Structures are given as structure tokens and as C-alpha cells.
Coordinates of C-alpha atoms and ligand atoms in Angstrom, one line a residue:
M558 CA 17.0 -44.3 -24.4
L559 CA 18.4 -40.9 -25.2
G560 CA 19.3 -39.8 -28.6
L561 CA 23.0 -39.7 -29.5
M562 CA 23.2 -36.2 -30.8
Q563 CA 25.4 -33.4 -29.4
D564 CA 23.9 -31.5 -26.5
R565 CA 25.2 -28.1 -27.4
P566 CA 23.5 -25.2 -25.5
L567 CA 21.5 -22.6 -27.5
L568 CA 23.2 -19.3 -26.7
I569 CA 22.6 -15.8 -28.0
S570 CA 26.3 -15.3 -28.5
Q571 CA 26.1 -17.9 -31.3
L572 CA 23.7 -15.7 -33.3
I573 CA 26.2 -12.9 -33.6
T574 CA 29.2 -15.3 -34.0
H575 CA 27.4 -17.1 -36.8
A576 CA 26.8 -13.7 -38.6
A577 CA 30.4 -12.6 -38.0
I578 CA 31.7 -15.8 -39.7
N579 CA 29.2 -16.3 -42.5
H580 CA 27.9 -12.7 -43.2
S581 CA 30.9 -10.7 -42.0
D582 CA 30.5 -7.8 -44.4
R583 CA 26.7 -7.5 -44.3
E584 CA 25.9 -4.0 -43.1
I585 CA 24.3 -2.7 -40.0
V586 CA 23.2 0.9 -40.5
T587 CA 22.2 3.2 -37.7
V588 CA 20.7 6.7 -37.5
T589 CA 22.4 7.9 -34.3
V590 CA 21.1 10.6 -32.0
A591 CA 24.0 13.1 -32.6
E592 CA 26.7 11.5 -34.8
G593 CA 24.8 11.1 -38.0
V594 CA 24.5 7.8 -39.9
H595 CA 26.8 5.1 -38.8
R596 CA 27.7 2.0 -40.9
Y597 CA 29.6 -1.1 -40.0
D598 CA 29.2 -4.9 -40.5
Y599 CA 28.4 -8.0 -38.5
A600 CA 32.1 -8.8 -38.0
A601 CA 32.6 -5.4 -36.3
C602 CA 29.5 -5.7 -34.3
E603 CA 30.6 -9.1 -33.0
R604 CA 34.1 -7.9 -32.2
R605 CA 32.8 -4.8 -30.3
S606 CA 30.2 -6.9 -28.5
R607 CA 33.0 -9.2 -27.2
Q608 CA 35.0 -6.1 -26.2
L609 CA 31.9 -4.9 -24.3
A610 CA 31.5 -8.2 -22.6
K611 CA 35.1 -8.1 -21.4
A612 CA 34.6 -4.5 -20.2
L613 CA 31.5 -5.5 -18.3
I614 CA 33.5 -8.3 -16.6
G615 CA 36.2 -5.8 -15.8
R616 CA 33.5 -3.8 -13.9
G617 CA 32.6 -6.8 -11.9
I618 CA 29.4 -7.7 -13.8
R619 CA 28.8 -11.4 -13.3
L620 CA 26.4 -14.1 -14.5
G621 CA 22.8 -13.1 -13.8
D622 CA 23.6 -9.4 -13.1
R623 CA 21.3 -6.9 -14.8
V624 CA 22.4 -4.0 -16.9
A625 CA 19.8 -1.6 -18.2
T626 CA 19.4 0.2 -21.5
L627 CA 17.3 3.3 -22.2
A628 CA 18.0 3.6 -25.9
W629 CA 16.6 3.8 -29.4
N630 CA 17.4 1.1 -31.9
G631 CA 21.0 1.5 -32.7
Y632 CA 24.3 -0.3 -33.1
R633 CA 25.6 0.5 -29.6
H634 CA 22.4 -0.7 -28.1
L635 CA 22.7 -3.9 -30.1
E636 CA 26.3 -4.4 -28.8
V637 CA 25.0 -4.0 -25.2
W638 CA 22.4 -6.6 -26.0
F639 CA 24.8 -9.2 -27.4
G640 CA 27.7 -8.3 -25.1
A641 CA 25.7 -8.6 -21.9
A642 CA 23.7 -11.7 -22.8
G643 CA 26.8 -13.3 -24.4
M644 CA 28.7 -13.1 -21.2
G645 CA 25.8 -14.4 -19.1
A646 CA 24.4 -11.1 -17.8
V647 CA 20.9 -9.8 -18.5
A648 CA 20.2 -6.9 -20.8
H649 CA 17.3 -5.1 -19.3
T650 CA 15.6 -2.9 -22.0
V651 CA 13.7 -0.1 -20.2
N652 CA 11.0 1.6 -22.1
P653 CA 11.9 5.3 -21.8
R654 CA 8.3 6.4 -22.7
L655 CA 7.0 5.1 -19.3
F656 CA 6.3 7.5 -16.5
D657 CA 9.1 8.5 -14.3
D658 CA 7.7 6.6 -11.3
Q659 CA 7.4 3.4 -13.4
I660 CA 11.0 3.7 -14.7
T661 CA 12.3 4.2 -11.2
Y662 CA 10.3 1.2 -10.0
I663 CA 11.5 -1.0 -12.9
I664 CA 15.2 -0.2 -12.5
N665 CA 15.1 -0.6 -8.7
H666 CA 13.1 -3.8 -9.0
A667 CA 15.5 -5.2 -11.5
E668 CA 18.5 -4.0 -9.4
D669 CA 20.3 -2.8 -12.5
R670 CA 24.0 -2.2 -11.8
L671 CA 24.8 -0.1 -14.9
V672 CA 22.6 2.0 -17.2
F673 CA 23.4 2.5 -20.9
A674 CA 21.5 5.4 -22.2
D675 CA 21.1 7.4 -25.4
L676 CA 21.8 11.1 -25.2
T677 CA 18.1 11.8 -25.5
F678 CA 17.5 10.3 -22.1
V679 CA 20.2 12.0 -20.0
P680 CA 17.8 14.7 -18.7
L681 CA 15.3 11.9 -17.7
L682 CA 18.1 10.0 -15.8
E683 CA 19.3 13.2 -14.2
R684 CA 15.8 13.6 -12.7
L685 CA 15.7 10.1 -11.4
A686 CA 19.3 9.2 -10.6
D687 CA 19.0 9.9 -6.8
K688 CA 16.3 7.3 -6.5
L689 CA 18.1 4.6 -8.5
S690 CA 20.2 3.2 -5.7
S691 CA 21.4 0.0 -7.4
V692 CA 23.0 1.8 -10.3
E693 CA 26.7 2.2 -10.0
A694 CA 27.4 4.1 -13.2
F695 CA 25.7 5.6 -16.2
V696 CA 27.2 5.1 -19.7
I697 CA 26.1 7.4 -22.5
L698 CA 25.8 5.8 -25.9
C699 CA 28.1 8.2 -27.7
D700 CA 31.8 9.0 -28.1
D701 CA 33.8 11.4 -25.9
A702 CA 33.2 14.3 -28.3
H703 CA 29.5 14.1 -27.8
L704 CA 29.4 13.4 -24.1
P705 CA 27.4 16.2 -22.4
E706 CA 28.2 17.9 -19.1
T707 CA 26.3 15.8 -16.6
G708 CA 26.3 15.1 -12.9
L709 CA 25.2 11.5 -13.4
R710 CA 27.1 9.0 -11.3
G711 CA 30.2 7.7 -13.0
A712 CA 29.1 9.2 -16.3
Q713 CA 31.3 8.4 -19.3
S714 CA 30.9 7.8 -23.0
Y715 CA 30.2 4.3 -24.3
E716 CA 33.4 4.5 -26.4
A717 CA 35.5 5.2 -23.3
F718 CA 33.8 2.4 -21.4
L719 CA 34.5 0.0 -24.3
D720 CA 38.2 1.1 -24.3
E721 CA 38.5 -0.2 -20.8
A722 CA 39.0 -3.7 -22.4
D723 CA 40.3 -5.2 -25.6
D724 CA 38.5 -7.8 -27.8
D725 CA 40.7 -10.7 -26.8
F726 CA 37.8 -12.6 -25.2
D727 CA 36.0 -15.9 -26.0
W728 CA 32.3 -16.2 -25.5
P729 CA 31.7 -18.4 -22.5
E730 CA 29.5 -21.4 -22.5
F731 CA 26.8 -21.9 -19.9
D732 CA 23.4 -23.5 -19.5
E733 CA 21.1 -22.4 -22.3
N734 CA 18.4 -21.6 -19.7
T735 CA 20.5 -18.8 -18.3
A736 CA 18.7 -15.5 -18.3
A737 CA 19.6 -13.2 -21.2
G738 CA 17.0 -10.4 -21.3
L739 CA 14.5 -8.6 -19.2
C740 CA 11.5 -6.6 -20.3
Y741 CA 8.7 -5.2 -18.1
T742 CA 5.1 -5.3 -19.3
S743 CA 3.5 -1.9 -19.6
G744 CA 1.3 -3.0 -16.7
T745 CA -2.2 -1.5 -17.1
T746 CA -2.9 -2.3 -13.5
G747 CA -0.5 -2.6 -10.6
N748 CA 3.2 -2.4 -10.9
P749 CA 4.9 -3.5 -14.2
K750 CA 6.0 -7.1 -14.2
G751 CA 9.3 -8.4 -15.5
V752 CA 9.6 -11.1 -18.1
L753 CA 13.0 -12.8 -18.0
Y754 CA 13.9 -14.3 -21.3
S755 CA 16.5 -17.1 -21.5
N756 CA 19.2 -17.7 -24.1
R757 CA 17.2 -20.8 -25.1
S758 CA 13.9 -19.0 -25.5
S759 CA 15.5 -16.2 -27.5
V760 CA 17.4 -18.5 -29.9
L761 CA 14.4 -20.8 -30.5
H762 CA 12.3 -17.6 -31.0
A763 CA 14.8 -16.3 -33.6
Y764 CA 14.5 -19.6 -35.5
G765 CA 10.8 -19.3 -35.5
T766 CA 10.7 -15.6 -36.4
A767 CA 12.8 -16.1 -39.6
L768 CA 10.6 -18.8 -41.1
V769 CA 9.0 -18.0 -44.5
D770 CA 5.5 -18.0 -43.3
V771 CA 6.4 -16.1 -40.1
L772 CA 8.5 -12.9 -40.9
G773 CA 10.1 -14.6 -43.9
M774 CA 13.6 -13.2 -43.3
G775 CA 16.6 -14.0 -45.5
E776 CA 20.1 -12.8 -46.3
R777 CA 18.9 -10.8 -49.2
D778 CA 16.5 -8.8 -47.0
T779 CA 17.2 -5.4 -45.7
I780 CA 15.3 -5.2 -42.4
M781 CA 14.3 -2.2 -40.4
P782 CA 12.8 -2.9 -37.0
V783 CA 11.0 0.4 -36.2
V784 CA 9.4 -1.3 -33.2
P785 CA 11.9 -0.4 -30.4
M786 CA 14.1 -3.0 -28.8
F787 CA 12.5 -1.8 -25.5
H788 CA 9.1 -3.0 -26.9
A789 CA 9.4 -6.8 -26.5
N790 CA 12.8 -7.1 -28.1
A791 CA 11.9 -5.3 -31.3
W792 CA 9.8 -8.5 -31.8
G793 CA 12.9 -10.6 -32.0
I794 CA 14.2 -9.1 -35.3
P795 CA 17.6 -8.1 -34.0
H796 CA 18.2 -11.7 -33.0
A797 CA 16.8 -13.2 -36.2
A798 CA 18.7 -10.9 -38.5
P799 CA 22.2 -12.2 -37.7
L800 CA 20.7 -15.8 -37.8
V801 CA 20.0 -15.3 -41.5
G802 CA 22.5 -12.5 -42.3
S803 CA 20.1 -9.8 -43.4
K804 CA 21.2 -6.2 -43.6
L805 CA 19.9 -4.3 -40.6
V806 CA 18.7 -0.7 -40.6
L807 CA 18.3 0.8 -37.1
P808 CA 16.3 4.0 -37.3
G809 CA 17.2 5.7 -34.0
A810 CA 14.9 8.3 -32.6
D811 CA 13.1 9.8 -35.6
L812 CA 10.1 7.5 -36.4
D813 CA 7.9 10.1 -38.2
G814 CA 6.7 9.5 -41.8
P815 CA 9.3 11.6 -43.7
S816 CA 12.2 10.1 -41.7
L817 CA 11.1 6.6 -42.3
Q818 CA 10.2 7.1 -46.0
S819 CA 13.6 8.5 -46.8
L820 CA 15.4 5.8 -44.8
I821 CA 13.5 3.1 -46.6
E822 CA 14.3 4.5 -50.0
R823 CA 18.0 5.3 -49.2
E824 CA 18.8 1.9 -47.7
G825 CA 16.5 -0.2 -49.9
V826 CA 14.5 -1.6 -46.9
T827 CA 12.5 -4.7 -48.0
L828 CA 10.9 -5.6 -44.6
S829 CA 9.9 -3.5 -41.7
A830 CA 7.9 -3.9 -38.5
A831 CA 6.0 -1.4 -36.4
V832 CA 2.8 -0.7 -34.5
P833 CA -0.2 0.8 -36.3
T834 CA 0.3 4.4 -35.1
V835 CA 3.8 4.4 -36.7
W836 CA 2.4 3.1 -40.0
L837 CA -0.4 5.6 -39.9
G838 CA 2.2 8.3 -39.8
L839 CA 4.1 6.9 -42.8
L840 CA 0.9 6.3 -44.9
S841 CA -0.4 9.8 -44.2
Y842 CA 2.9 11.2 -45.3
L843 CA 3.1 9.1 -48.5
E844 CA -0.4 10.2 -49.4
Q845 CA 0.1 13.9 -48.7
A846 CA 3.6 14.2 -50.2
G847 CA 2.9 11.8 -53.1
K848 CA 6.0 9.7 -52.1
R849 CA 6.5 6.0 -52.5
V850 CA 8.4 3.2 -50.8
D851 CA 9.2 1.0 -53.7
S852 CA 11.9 -1.2 -52.2
L853 CA 9.5 -2.2 -49.4
K854 CA 8.0 -5.7 -49.9
R855 CA 6.5 -6.6 -46.6
V856 CA 5.5 -4.8 -43.4
V857 CA 4.7 -6.4 -40.1
I858 CA 1.9 -4.7 -38.2
G859 CA 1.4 -5.7 -34.6
G860 CA 1.1 -4.5 -31.0
S861 CA -2.5 -3.5 -31.7
A862 CA -5.0 -4.6 -34.3
A863 CA -4.1 -3.5 -37.8
P864 CA -7.2 -1.6 -39.1
R865 CA -8.6 -3.0 -42.4
S866 CA -8.1 0.4 -44.1
M867 CA -4.4 0.3 -43.3
I868 CA -4.0 -3.3 -44.7
E869 CA -5.9 -2.1 -47.9
R870 CA -3.7 1.0 -48.4
F871 CA -0.5 -1.0 -48.1
E872 CA -1.6 -3.8 -50.3
T873 CA -3.4 -1.9 -53.1
K874 CA -1.7 1.5 -53.2
Y875 CA 1.9 0.6 -52.5
D876 CA 2.0 -3.1 -53.4
V877 CA 3.4 -4.0 -49.9
R878 CA 2.3 -7.3 -48.4
V879 CA 1.0 -6.9 -44.9
K880 CA 1.9 -9.5 -42.2
H881 CA -0.5 -8.9 -39.4
A882 CA 1.1 -10.3 -36.2
W883 CA 0.1 -10.8 -32.6
G884 CA 2.4 -11.3 -29.6
M885 CA 3.1 -10.1 -26.2
T886 CA 6.0 -9.2 -23.9
E887 CA 5.3 -12.5 -22.1
M888 CA 6.1 -14.4 -25.2
N889 CA 9.5 -13.2 -26.4
P890 CA 7.1 -11.9 -28.2
L891 CA 5.8 -13.6 -31.3
G892 CA 2.6 -15.7 -31.1
T893 CA 0.9 -15.6 -34.5
V894 CA 1.6 -14.1 -37.9
N895 CA -0.8 -13.8 -40.8
T896 CA 0.5 -15.3 -44.0
P897 CA -2.1 -16.5 -46.6
K898 CA -2.3 -20.2 -47.3
A899 CA -2.1 -21.7 -50.8
K900 CA -5.8 -22.1 -51.0
H901 CA -6.3 -18.4 -50.4
S902 CA -4.3 -17.2 -53.3
E903 CA -7.1 -17.4 -55.8
L904 CA -9.6 -15.6 -53.6
P905 CA -10.9 -12.1 -54.6
L906 CA -8.9 -9.2 -53.0
E907 CA -11.8 -8.3 -50.6
Q908 CA -11.8 -11.8 -49.1
R909 CA -8.0 -12.0 -48.9
I910 CA -8.1 -8.8 -46.9
D911 CA -10.8 -10.2 -44.7
I912 CA -8.4 -13.0 -43.8
K913 CA -5.5 -10.5 -43.2
C914 CA -7.6 -8.7 -40.6
K915 CA -7.1 -11.8 -38.4
Q916 CA -4.0 -11.9 -36.3
G917 CA -2.7 -15.1 -38.0
R918 CA -1.6 -18.6 -37.4
P919 CA 0.6 -19.7 -34.5
V920 CA 4.3 -20.0 -35.1
F921 CA 5.6 -23.5 -34.6
G922 CA 6.6 -23.6 -30.9
V923 CA 3.4 -21.8 -29.7
E924 CA 0.5 -23.9 -28.8
M925 CA -2.8 -22.0 -28.6
K926 CA -6.4 -22.6 -27.5
I927 CA -9.5 -20.7 -26.4
T928 CA -11.6 -21.6 -23.4
D929 CA -14.8 -20.5 -21.6
D930 CA -14.7 -19.1 -18.1
D931 CA -14.5 -22.6 -16.6
G932 CA -11.5 -23.5 -18.7
N933 CA -13.3 -25.8 -21.2
E934 CA -11.8 -25.6 -24.6
L935 CA -14.0 -24.0 -27.3
A936 CA -14.5 -25.0 -30.9
R937 CA -12.0 -23.8 -33.5
D938 CA -14.8 -22.7 -35.8
G939 CA -14.0 -19.0 -36.2
K940 CA -17.1 -18.1 -34.3
A941 CA -16.8 -19.2 -30.7
F942 CA -14.7 -16.7 -28.7
G943 CA -13.1 -17.2 -25.4
H944 CA -10.0 -16.7 -23.3
L945 CA -6.8 -17.1 -25.4
K946 CA -4.3 -19.4 -23.7
V947 CA -0.8 -20.2 -24.9
R948 CA 2.1 -22.4 -23.9
G949 CA 5.5 -23.2 -25.4
P950 CA 9.3 -22.8 -24.9
W951 CA 9.2 -19.0 -25.4
V952 CA 6.1 -18.3 -23.2
V953 CA 6.6 -16.9 -19.6
K954 CA 6.5 -19.3 -16.7
N955 CA 6.7 -16.8 -13.8
Y956 CA 7.3 -13.1 -13.6
F957 CA 10.7 -12.0 -12.3
K958 CA 10.9 -12.1 -8.5
H959 CA 7.3 -13.5 -8.4
E960 CA 8.6 -17.1 -8.8
D961 CA 6.4 -18.3 -5.9
E962 CA 3.2 -17.0 -7.5
P963 CA 1.8 -19.6 -9.9
L964 CA 1.0 -18.0 -13.2
L965 CA 0.0 -21.1 -15.3
D966 CA -2.9 -23.5 -15.0
E967 CA -2.4 -27.2 -14.4
G968 CA -1.9 -27.9 -18.0
G969 CA 0.9 -25.3 -18.2
W970 CA -1.2 -22.8 -20.1
F971 CA -0.7 -19.0 -19.8
D972 CA -3.8 -16.9 -20.0
T973 CA -3.0 -14.0 -22.3
G974 CA -5.8 -11.7 -21.1
D975 CA -7.0 -11.6 -24.7
V976 CA -10.3 -12.8 -26.0
A977 CA -10.2 -14.5 -29.4
T978 CA -11.6 -16.8 -32.0
I979 CA -9.6 -19.6 -33.8
D980 CA -10.9 -20.8 -37.2
P981 CA -10.5 -24.3 -38.7
D982 CA -7.4 -23.1 -40.7
G983 CA -5.7 -22.1 -37.5
Y984 CA -6.1 -18.3 -37.9
M985 CA -6.6 -16.6 -34.6
Q986 CA -8.5 -13.3 -34.4
I987 CA -8.5 -11.1 -31.3
T988 CA -11.9 -10.0 -30.3
D989 CA -10.7 -7.8 -27.6
R990 CA -8.6 -7.5 -24.4
S991 CA -10.8 -9.2 -21.8
K992 CA -10.8 -6.0 -19.8
D993 CA -11.8 -3.9 -22.9
V994 CA -14.7 -6.0 -24.2
I995 CA -18.0 -4.2 -23.8
K996 CA -20.6 -6.2 -21.9
S997 CA -24.0 -5.2 -23.2
G998 CA -27.1 -7.0 -21.9
G999 CA -25.1 -10.2 -21.2
E1000 CA -23.6 -10.2 -24.7
W1001 CA -20.1 -9.1 -25.7
I1002 CA -19.3 -6.3 -28.2
S1003 CA -15.7 -6.1 -29.6
S1004 CA -14.3 -2.6 -29.1
I1005 CA -11.6 -3.6 -31.7
D1006 CA -14.1 -4.4 -34.4
L1007 CA -15.9 -1.1 -33.9
E1008 CA -12.7 0.9 -33.9
N1009 CA -11.5 -0.8 -37.1
A1010 CA -14.8 -0.2 -38.8
A1011 CA -14.8 3.5 -37.7
M1012 CA -11.1 3.9 -38.9
G1013 CA -12.3 3.0 -42.4
H1014 CA -14.1 6.3 -42.7
P1015 CA -12.0 8.7 -44.7
K1016 CA -12.5 11.6 -42.3
V1017 CA -11.4 9.5 -39.2
A1018 CA -7.8 9.7 -38.2
E1019 CA -8.1 7.5 -35.1
A1020 CA -10.9 5.9 -33.1
A1021 CA -11.4 4.4 -29.7
V1022 CA -14.4 2.6 -28.3
I1023 CA -15.0 2.0 -24.6
G1024 CA -17.9 0.7 -22.7
V1025 CA -19.6 3.2 -20.4
P1026 CA -22.1 2.4 -17.7
H1027 CA -25.8 2.1 -18.8
P1028 CA -28.7 1.6 -16.4
K1029 CA -30.4 -1.0 -18.6
W1030 CA -27.7 -2.8 -20.6
D1031 CA -24.9 -2.6 -18.0
E1032 CA -22.5 -1.1 -20.6
R1033 CA -22.9 0.4 -24.0
P1034 CA -20.3 1.5 -26.5
L1035 CA -19.1 5.1 -26.8
L1036 CA -17.1 6.0 -29.9
I1037 CA -14.3 8.6 -29.4
V1038 CA -13.0 10.0 -32.6
V1039 CA -10.0 12.1 -33.7
P1040 CA -11.1 13.5 -37.1
V1041 CA -8.6 13.9 -39.9
K1042 CA -7.0 17.5 -39.7
G1043 CA -9.2 20.1 -41.3
E1044 CA -12.2 17.7 -41.8
A1045 CA -15.5 18.0 -40.1
V1046 CA -17.5 14.8 -39.6
S1047 CA -20.8 14.4 -37.8
K1048 CA -22.1 11.8 -35.4
A1049 CA -24.9 10.9 -37.8
E1050 CA -22.5 10.5 -40.7
L1051 CA -20.4 8.1 -38.6
L1052 CA -23.2 6.0 -37.3
D1053 CA -24.6 5.8 -40.7
Y1054 CA -21.3 4.6 -42.0
L1055 CA -21.1 1.9 -39.3
K1056 CA -24.6 0.7 -39.9
G1057 CA -23.9 -1.7 -42.8
Q1058 CA -20.7 -3.0 -41.1
V1059 CA -21.7 -4.1 -37.6
A1060 CA -24.7 -5.7 -36.0
K1061 CA -27.4 -3.0 -35.2
W1062 CA -27.1 -3.6 -31.4
W1063 CA -23.4 -3.0 -31.6
L1064 CA -23.8 0.6 -32.9
P1065 CA -22.3 3.1 -30.5
D1066 CA -24.8 5.0 -28.3
D1067 CA -22.9 8.2 -28.8
V1068 CA -19.9 9.7 -30.5
V1069 CA -17.4 12.2 -29.0
F1070 CA -14.9 14.2 -31.0
V1071 CA -11.4 14.9 -29.5
D1072 CA -8.1 16.3 -30.7
Q1073 CA -6.1 13.3 -29.6
L1074 CA -6.3 10.0 -27.8
P1075 CA -4.1 8.8 -25.0
H1076 CA -1.5 6.1 -25.8
T1077 CA 0.5 3.7 -23.7
A1078 CA 4.3 3.6 -23.7
T1079 CA 4.1 1.0 -26.5
G1080 CA 1.7 2.9 -28.6
K1081 CA -1.6 1.2 -27.7
L1082 CA -4.8 3.1 -27.0
M1083 CA -4.8 3.7 -23.2
K1084 CA -8.3 2.4 -22.5
T1085 CA -7.9 2.7 -18.8
A1086 CA -7.4 6.4 -19.0
L1087 CA -10.4 6.7 -21.4
R1088 CA -12.6 4.7 -19.1
E1089 CA -11.6 6.9 -16.2
A1090 CA -12.2 10.1 -18.2
Y1091 CA -15.7 9.0 -19.3
K1092 CA -16.8 7.0 -16.3
D1093 CA -19.5 9.5 -15.5
Y1094 CA -20.4 10.1 -19.2
K1095 CA -24.2 10.2 -19.6
L1096 CA -25.2 8.4 -22.8
P1097 CA -28.3 9.9 -24.6
T1098 CA -29.8 6.3 -24.4
A1099 CA -29.2 6.2 -20.6
R1100 CA -31.5 9.2 -20.2
D1101 CA -34.1 7.7 -22.5
P1102 CA -33.4 3.9 -22.5
V1103 CA -34.0 2.1 -25.8
S1104 CA -36.2 -1.0 -25.6
Ligands
LIG1763 P1 2.7 -6.0 -25.2 O1 3.2 -7.0 -24.3 O2 2.8 -4.6 -24.6 O3 3.2 -6.0 -26.6 O4 1.1 -6.2 -25.3 C1 0.6 -7.4 -25.7 C2 -0.9 -7.2 -26.0 O5 -1.1 -6.3 -27.1 C3 -1.6 -8.5 -26.4 O6 -2.0 -9.3 -25.4 C4 -2.8 -7.9 -27.2 O7 -3.8 -7.5 -26.3 C5 -2.2 -6.7 -27.9 N1 -1.8 -7.0 -29.2 C6 -0.7 -7.3 -29.7 N2 -0.7 -7.5 -31.1 C7 -2.0 -7.3 -31.4 C8 -2.7 -7.4 -32.7 N3 -2.1 -7.6 -33.8 N4 -4.1 -7.2 -32.6 C9 -4.7 -6.9 -31.5 N5 -4.1 -6.8 -30.3 C10 -2.7 -7.0 -30.3

């Protein structure tokens, strides 16, 4: 017997419609590329998104067609997101930090018909336009006054494009499983793969994201997603903000410490989300300039492991609660968020920070387990580590245009490629990416743990650990360090520092000092490039093996 409740589809257009009706005057603030600070409200955002939807239909865009964006977080980008998804098309957020060849591949693979791009990316598109055969026209996210001279096909300003239609348009209803968004994984090996989000997965994800123990978003919050919309949907924040009616601050292109600090203070930002490298920039600036971010109550740190020292600095120096989060493009993207439980509130600070170093508990909607190589489930004892597998309504089923290649196991589980532990309280901790874990004498060493320990040293700005070939142990860890500017630090000093913190056999066999480390387009350490660069590196222990 079926229930007798209404079977209304879950659609992205409902998120912005809800905000326009119930939070009509709540602000959306954008730092634009060339037009200064722009302010409007949810009512205006919804009206212009409808207008855009009608303009897209006027250009022949139909259900399931893809339109791409190469854009910073901003109000016009948001309108393309809501407008395209709301009329049944797919908003494909392209990461402009990818290499030219990857961008070309992605746009061609997605067969994007229109590209909406910020001014910043006009030169990039001019380089690639000849190879982007599916693209009928390029729309630049500015007004006519700021439209540059360009030979891009059909180039016009966003405002001119919008003016091709009026806002007399009703959001259509369609199946909630209709595709809404497309995002390609950064693809460490092979070509990038597309993850095709649905209206249903995005709305359910927005519900989950807003929950108190997840990001804890409410109407009274002012939320600034620094994480770009092209990095896994800005972790779903621009969907969840209209669901609860919070003020949105979209920071545009300048994501350095000074820009973020002044924006946080000026707009009264209470919650923000970014990858560790961005937070490092902000914290360094606050410390150097003696500035504060007093409105800020919570920060979400994800995309890479949050170093312990970063959690400590936020919590103790700036009285900001850290929400360490884990997710992936394949998941819309949130998987776990670290919020302390009631029983943790009385623990000493040190122990509370120990818990915060874990990536957190699964959001309802995400099932999670760890298994051995044969797929047997491992204990949730916080010690056993294995392949992290997930399933749920916002977890990928197949990659776009790879529908005939099975991705899940018989139980419907998706292997995340991460190695993790899960403790009896449900907290998951990433040990490593399975490709990055260092295999030494048949045992595993976590590169993440070593990096975090090294990052705790006051003279270390950034650290990476990779396994390099070793004749006796198979692989041994090499620590690669970027020292803090103007500071000299020695190998002996660092190894000494690590001694008390990790098992003796985990200690790196050597330390290399560099000026900078390579990062991926989403700000993660590019371990593949490091492994390639150091593949022939001769460890001192390889010449004189330790027993
Ligand atoms: P992406 O799809 O580009 O966001 O990458 C997802 C991957 O980033 C995950 O599978 C993890 O390997 C890594 N990742 C994301 N968040 C964290 C975190 N908090 N700690 C460690 N690794 C993370």
C-alpha cells in the first residue's frame, strides 16, 4: 500500500522561489570583476533567474541541454545556475584553473551549447574557442559598458542576453530526477569524468547541508562560500542558503587574506567555507597585520585535510568554531561534517581538537563503511582502516556518457578511493587517498598524518609527503617542505619535531626544501606531479639501508 501524501517533485527552482517569497529582501552581495560591489535580494535574483530561463528557451535551449559557466562566485553566475536548472537544462560549472586541454576536453565532452564567462576568462576562451565546436555563443558576465572587444563567437554581455526576454515565465514542472548540474572531477589519471547531479539529489543535499550539526545554516547567518561554485557546487551552499534565507556574500575573484578579511568584517559574515590553502592565506594575514574577524562564528574546512595547527589557530586565537568536512564531486558533495557530540563538550581542549582533526560524521542520507581489499566490512573501532565506500541519494551512480560502465558494487556502494577509519561514535578519519598511502615493508604510512604533523612546526608554511622507491622497504616517506618566508629550518630540527608525534618507523627518510608545492585546480597538493618529480630520488637510507 502506498502512502497518501502528495507526490510533488523536488526541484531546484523551488529553492529560489521559496526564498523569493519568504526571504524576499534578504541580501545577496557580490564582489564583481569590474563593476564593484553589487547588492540585491532573493526576490530580484529569482526574477532575473526566470528571465534568464526564458532567454535560454528563446535561444533554443531545451530540457537536458548543457550550458557552461567559467565564473567566480557571483550573482550572475547564481542566476545561470538557477535559470538553467530551473528550466530543465544543465548548468555545467567548468573549473577555469584546469589546463587548457582539460577545459577543451570537458566542454567538448559535455557538448555545451552556450558558455557564460567572467571577464577574467575571456583571454582563456579566445585561446580555445576554435576547438570548442559545440559552443554556439559566448556570453560575458557583465553589462554592455564593460564588454571587451573580442572575436569570440556571438559574444555579448550577460545583460544584453537577459534583455532578449522578459520575466513573464512560470517555472516548469518535470521529473525530479531530471539532470540539473554537471561537474567534472579533477581527474588525477585519465580524462576528467562528469558527475551529473539531479534536481532531486541537489534539493535533498541542500536539506542535509543546512542541518544544525552539518553546516548549521539559518536565516540569521551571513554566509560566504569562498569555495568556488566550480568546485563541487561550492559545497552546496548556494542551494542551501535560499532554502533557509541566509544572506549570501559571493567574494568574486580576490580570495587572498586581506580581501577576505575586509569582506568578512564589512558584511558581518558569520559562516564561511574554503579549502585549507585559502584559510592559510587568511590566518597568515590576520597574524601579520594584527587584524581580526570578529563576526565570524564558524568556518568549514574541506577539500583536503585540515591541519591540526589550523584548527587550533581558529578555535583558540579567533574564537571561530571549525567544522572539518569531507566530501567529493561524486557526492554533490557533502559526506561528513565534524560537529562535537554532547559528551565531548566537557573534554579538555586538546582532546576536543583531536576529535576535530577527524573528517566527521556522515550527514543523514550518506551511508558509509570501510572494507578490506576483498570487500569485507571492517570494524568501526577507530583503528581498522580500509577502503571508504558510500551510497545514498546524492552519490554518483554512473559518470556522464559512461552509463554502460558499472561504477558501483553489487550492494550499490561507490568506492571513494579514500582510505579511512570509522570510530564507534561514527566519526570518519581519512588516512589517505589510496593512491597516496605509503607502503613501507607491507605496512601503510599515512602521508596526511605526516603532513599535518609537519605543518604544526612554526617554521613550516606547507608540507607534502610522498612515498619514494626504496630497495628494502618498497617505499619510504620523503618530506617536502616550504619554509615560512624568511625562516631557515633544518632537516634535523624537523625530524626531531616529528619524533614525539608519529611512530618511529613513520619518520621520513629525508627532507627536501622547496619554494612552492604544486596544487591541483581545486587546491589540493598535486601528489602525482611530486611523485613524478621525485621518482628517481635517492634516499640516504636507500644507499645505506636501515635494518
Ligand atoms: P574533489 O572531488 O576534487 O573535491 O576531491 C574529493 C577528494 O578530496 C576526496 O575523495 C578526498 O580524497 C579529498 N578530501 C576532501 N575533503 C577532505 C578532508 N577534509 N580531508 C582529507 N581529504 C579530503
